[in-house]
CSV table of C-alpha atoms in Angstrom, one decimal:
chain,number,residue,atom,x,y,z
A,281,MET,CA,-7.6,-21.6,-7.4
A,282,ALA,CA,-8.9,-20.7,-4.1
A,283,ASP,CA,-12.6,-20.0,-3.6
A,284,TYR,CA,-13.0,-16.7,-1.6
A,285,PRO,CA,-16.6,-15.7,0.0
A,286,VAL,CA,-17.7,-12.5,-1.2
A,287,PHE,CA,-19.5,-10.3,1.1
A,288,ASP,CA,-21.3,-7.2,1.0
A,289,GLY,CA,-19.7,-4.3,2.7
A,290,GLN,CA,-19.6,-0.5,3.0
A,291,LEU,CA,-17.0,1.2,1.0
A,292,GLU,CA,-16.3,4.9,0.6
A,293,VAL,CA,-13.7,7.0,-0.8
A,294,ARG,CA,-13.0,10.4,0.8
A,295,GLN,CA,-11.1,13.1,-0.3
A,296,GLU,CA,-10.5,15.9,2.6
A,297,GLY,CA,-7.7,18.4,2.1
A,298,GLY,CA,-6.2,16.7,-1.0
A,299,ARG,CA,-6.3,13.6,1.0
A,300,ARG,CA,-7.9,10.5,0.0
A,301,THR,CA,-9.3,7.6,1.9
A,302,LEU,CA,-11.3,4.3,1.4
A,303,THR,CA,-13.2,3.5,4.2
A,304,GLY,CA,-15.0,0.1,4.8
A,305,ARG,CA,-17.1,-2.0,7.0
A,306,PHE,CA,-17.6,-5.7,6.9
A,307,PRO,CA,-20.8,-6.7,9.0
A,308,TYR,CA,-20.8,-10.0,11.4
A,309,GLY,CA,-24.0,-12.1,11.6
A,310,SER,CA,-24.7,-11.7,8.1
A,311,LEU,CA,-25.7,-14.8,6.2
A,312,GLY,CA,-24.1,-15.4,3.1
A,313,THR,CA,-24.5,-17.9,0.3
A,314,ILE,CA,-21.5,-19.3,-1.8
A,315,ALA,CA,-21.7,-21.0,-5.1
A,316,SER,CA,-18.6,-22.9,-6.3
A,317,ARG,CA,-18.2,-25.9,-8.8
A,318,GLY,CA,-21.9,-26.4,-8.6
A,319,ARG,CA,-22.0,-26.6,-4.8
A,320,VAL,CA,-23.8,-24.1,-2.6
A,321,ARG,CA,-22.8,-23.7,0.9
A,322,LYS,CA,-23.8,-20.8,3.4
A,323,GLU,CA,-21.5,-19.1,5.7
A,324,ARG,CA,-21.7,-16.5,8.5
A,325,PHE,CA,-19.2,-15.1,10.6
A,326,GLU,CA,-19.8,-14.8,14.3
A,327,PRO,CA,-19.3,-11.3,16.4
A,328,ARG,CA,-15.5,-10.4,16.5
A,329,ALA,CA,-14.3,-13.6,14.6
A,330,PHE,CA,-11.1,-11.7,13.5
A,331,ARG,CA,-10.2,-10.2,16.7
A,332,PHE,CA,-6.9,-12.4,16.9
A,333,ALA,CA,-5.3,-10.8,13.8
A,334,ILE,CA,-6.7,-7.4,14.5
A,335,GLU,CA,-6.3,-6.8,17.9
A,336,GLN,CA,-4.0,-9.6,19.4
A,337,GLU,CA,-1.3,-9.6,17.0
A,338,PRO,CA,-0.9,-6.1,15.5
A,339,GLU,CA,2.1,-6.8,13.8
A,340,ARG,CA,0.5,-9.2,11.6
A,341,ARG,CA,0.7,-8.5,8.1
A,342,LEU,CA,-2.9,-6.9,7.0
A,343,ASP,CA,-3.7,-5.6,3.8
A,344,ILE,CA,-6.5,-4.2,1.6
A,345,LEU,CA,-6.1,-5.7,-1.8
A,346,ILE,CA,-8.4,-5.6,-5.1
A,347,GLY,CA,-9.7,-9.1,-6.1
A,348,HIS,CA,-7.5,-11.0,-3.7
A,349,ASP,CA,-4.4,-9.9,-5.7
A,350,TYR,CA,-1.3,-9.1,-3.4
A,351,GLY,CA,0.2,-7.5,-6.7
A,352,LYS,CA,-2.8,-5.0,-6.5
A,353,PRO,CA,-2.4,-3.5,-3.0
A,354,ILE,CA,-4.6,-0.5,-1.7
A,355,ALA,CA,-3.0,-0.4,1.7
A,356,SER,CA,-1.4,-2.2,4.4
A,357,ARG,CA,-0.9,-2.0,8.3
A,358,GLN,CA,2.7,-2.5,7.8
A,359,SER,CA,3.1,0.8,5.5
A,360,GLY,CA,1.0,2.8,8.1
A,361,THR,CA,-1.7,3.1,5.4
A,362,LEU,CA,-4.3,1.0,7.1
A,363,ASP,CA,-6.4,1.5,10.3
A,364,ILE,CA,-8.6,-1.2,11.1
A,365,ARG,CA,-10.7,-2.3,14.0
A,366,ASP,CA,-12.9,-4.9,15.2
A,367,ALA,CA,-16.1,-4.5,17.1
A,368,ASP,CA,-19.2,-6.6,18.0
A,369,ASP,CA,-20.9,-5.7,15.1
A,370,ALA,CA,-18.4,-5.3,12.2
A,371,VAL,CA,-14.9,-5.0,11.2
A,372,THR,CA,-14.0,-1.1,10.0
A,373,PHE,CA,-11.1,0.1,8.2
A,374,GLU,CA,-9.8,3.5,6.8
A,375,ALA,CA,-7.1,3.0,4.0
A,376,ARG,CA,-5.2,6.1,2.9
A,377,LEU,CA,-4.7,6.1,-0.4
A,378,PRO,CA,-1.2,7.3,-2.0
A,379,ASP,CA,-0.9,10.5,-3.3
A,380,ASP,CA,0.6,9.3,-6.6
A,381,PRO,CA,-1.3,6.0,-6.9
A,382,PRO,CA,-0.5,3.0,-9.2
A,383,PRO,CA,-3.1,2.6,-12.1
A,384,TRP,CA,-4.9,-0.4,-10.3
A,385,VAL,CA,-5.9,2.1,-7.3
A,386,LEU,CA,-7.2,4.5,-9.6
A,387,ASP,CA,-9.0,1.6,-11.6
A,388,ALA,CA,-10.6,0.7,-8.3
A,389,GLU,CA,-11.6,4.2,-7.1
A,390,LYS,CA,-13.4,4.5,-10.5
A,391,ALA,CA,-15.1,0.9,-10.2
A,392,VAL,CA,-16.4,2.2,-6.9
A,393,ALA,CA,-17.5,5.4,-8.1
A,394,ALA,CA,-19.3,3.6,-11.1
A,395,GLY,CA,-21.1,1.1,-9.0
A,396,LEU,CA,-19.1,-1.8,-10.4
A,397,THR,CA,-17.1,-2.8,-7.2
A,398,VAL,CA,-19.8,-3.5,-4.5
A,399,GLY,CA,-18.5,-6.0,-2.0
A,400,LEU,CA,-15.8,-6.9,0.2
A,401,SER,CA,-14.3,-10.7,0.6
A,402,PRO,CA,-12.1,-11.6,3.3
A,403,GLY,CA,-9.0,-13.7,2.9
A,404,PHE,CA,-8.5,-15.9,6.0
A,405,SER,CA,-8.1,-19.0,7.6
A,406,VAL,CA,-9.8,-21.0,10.3
A,407,PRO,CA,-7.0,-22.5,12.8
A,408,PRO,CA,-7.1,-26.0,13.0
A,409,ALA,CA,-9.4,-27.6,15.8
A,410,ASN,CA,-5.9,-28.8,17.9
A,411,VAL,CA,-5.2,-25.1,18.1
A,412,VAL,CA,-8.9,-23.6,18.5
A,413,ALA,CA,-11.5,-26.1,19.2
A,414,ASP,CA,-14.6,-23.9,18.4
A,415,GLY,CA,-13.2,-22.2,15.4
A,416,GLU,CA,-16.1,-23.1,12.9
A,417,ARG,CA,-18.9,-25.5,13.6
A,418,LEU,CA,-22.1,-26.3,11.3
A,419,VAL,CA,-25.3,-25.1,12.5
A,420,ASP,CA,-28.8,-25.9,10.9
A,421,GLU,CA,-30.7,-23.2,9.3
A,422,PRO,CA,-33.8,-22.2,11.2
A,423,GLY,CA,-37.0,-23.2,9.1
A,424,ASN,CA,-34.8,-24.8,6.1
A,425,PRO,CA,-34.5,-28.5,7.3
A,426,GLY,CA,-31.5,-30.2,5.9
A,427,VAL,CA,-29.5,-27.0,5.2
A,428,GLN,CA,-26.4,-26.2,7.2
A,429,ILE,CA,-24.7,-22.8,7.9
A,430,ARG,CA,-20.8,-22.8,8.4
A,431,SER,CA,-20.5,-20.2,11.5
A,432,ILE,CA,-17.2,-18.9,11.9
A,433,ALA,CA,-16.0,-18.1,15.4
A,434,HIS,CA,-12.3,-17.8,15.1
A,435,ALA,CA,-10.7,-16.8,11.8
A,436,VAL,CA,-7.1,-15.5,11.0
A,437,LEU,CA,-7.5,-12.3,8.8
A,438,ARG,CA,-5.0,-12.1,6.3
A,439,GLU,CA,-6.5,-9.4,3.9
A,440,MET,CA,-9.8,-7.8,2.8
A,441,SER,CA,-10.5,-7.5,-1.1
A,442,VAL,CA,-12.2,-5.0,-2.7
A,443,VAL,CA,-14.4,-7.0,-5.2
A,444,THR,CA,-16.9,-6.8,-7.6
A,445,ALA,CA,-19.8,-9.2,-6.8
A,446,ALA,CA,-21.1,-9.5,-2.9
A,447,VAL,CA,-22.5,-12.5,-1.2
A,448,TYR,CA,-23.9,-10.7,1.7
A,449,THR,CA,-26.6,-8.1,1.2
A,450,ASP,CA,-26.3,-6.1,4.6
A,451,ALA,CA,-23.7,-3.8,3.0
A,452,GLY,CA,-22.9,-1.8,0.1
A,453,VAL,CA,-20.3,0.3,-1.6
A,454,ASP,CA,-20.0,3.9,-1.1
A,455,LEU,CA,-17.9,6.5,-2.5
A,456,ARG,CA,-17.3,10.1,-1.2
A,457,SER,CA,-15.5,12.8,-3.2
A,458,ASP,CA,-15.9,16.6,-3.3
A,459,ASP,CA,-18.9,16.4,-5.3
A,460,MET,CA,-20.7,13.1,-4.9
A,461,VAL,CA,-21.6,10.7,-2.6
A,462,VAL,CA,-22.7,7.2,-3.7
A,463,ARG,CA,-24.6,5.5,-0.5
A,464,ASP,CA,-25.0,2.1,-2.5
A,465,ARG,CA,-25.2,0.5,-5.7
A,466,ARG,CA,-29.1,1.2,-6.2
A,467,ARG,CA,-29.1,5.1,-5.7
A,468,ARG,CA,-26.7,7.8,-6.2
A,469,LEU,CA,-26.8,10.9,-4.4
A,470,TRP,CA,-25.1,14.4,-5.6
A,471,LEU,CA,-24.2,16.7,-3.1
């Protein structure tokens, strides 16, 4: 089973004129701690780490999924339901939800509204060093001797998943419909 890092992201479901969209924001530069099989490691994506798949290969398949499950897609670039952008501060996306969504999309909307789904997790790979020499490196964590951070400068983004837990704390989940907006998992604001 693959271990996927989970990062806080900002998600929002909007409804405008009967059309629902899920928007998301995955911030660069945030430090995440990943615990897996008794091992703890830290990881950070450098600005524009995903630019290759987003900008340089616009025909590359990119999906928004639930829990890294390709059997539970929310949107994709290939179907024309996903717009994704890369900037120095974050990757942002807008996923247009289907009018007659499958059950897992409805479940995801409910989980976001309830504050149960609070994170984004990128499904990615780092190119081999013989392809991209500086794809990733280990850097010492300031003020914490002996601890290193995996700093990722170049990664091939394959998908972004809506998940229940978040490693990075710089973002949260937002939900918007006609009568409510959830700004993050800590507070709810009614319109």
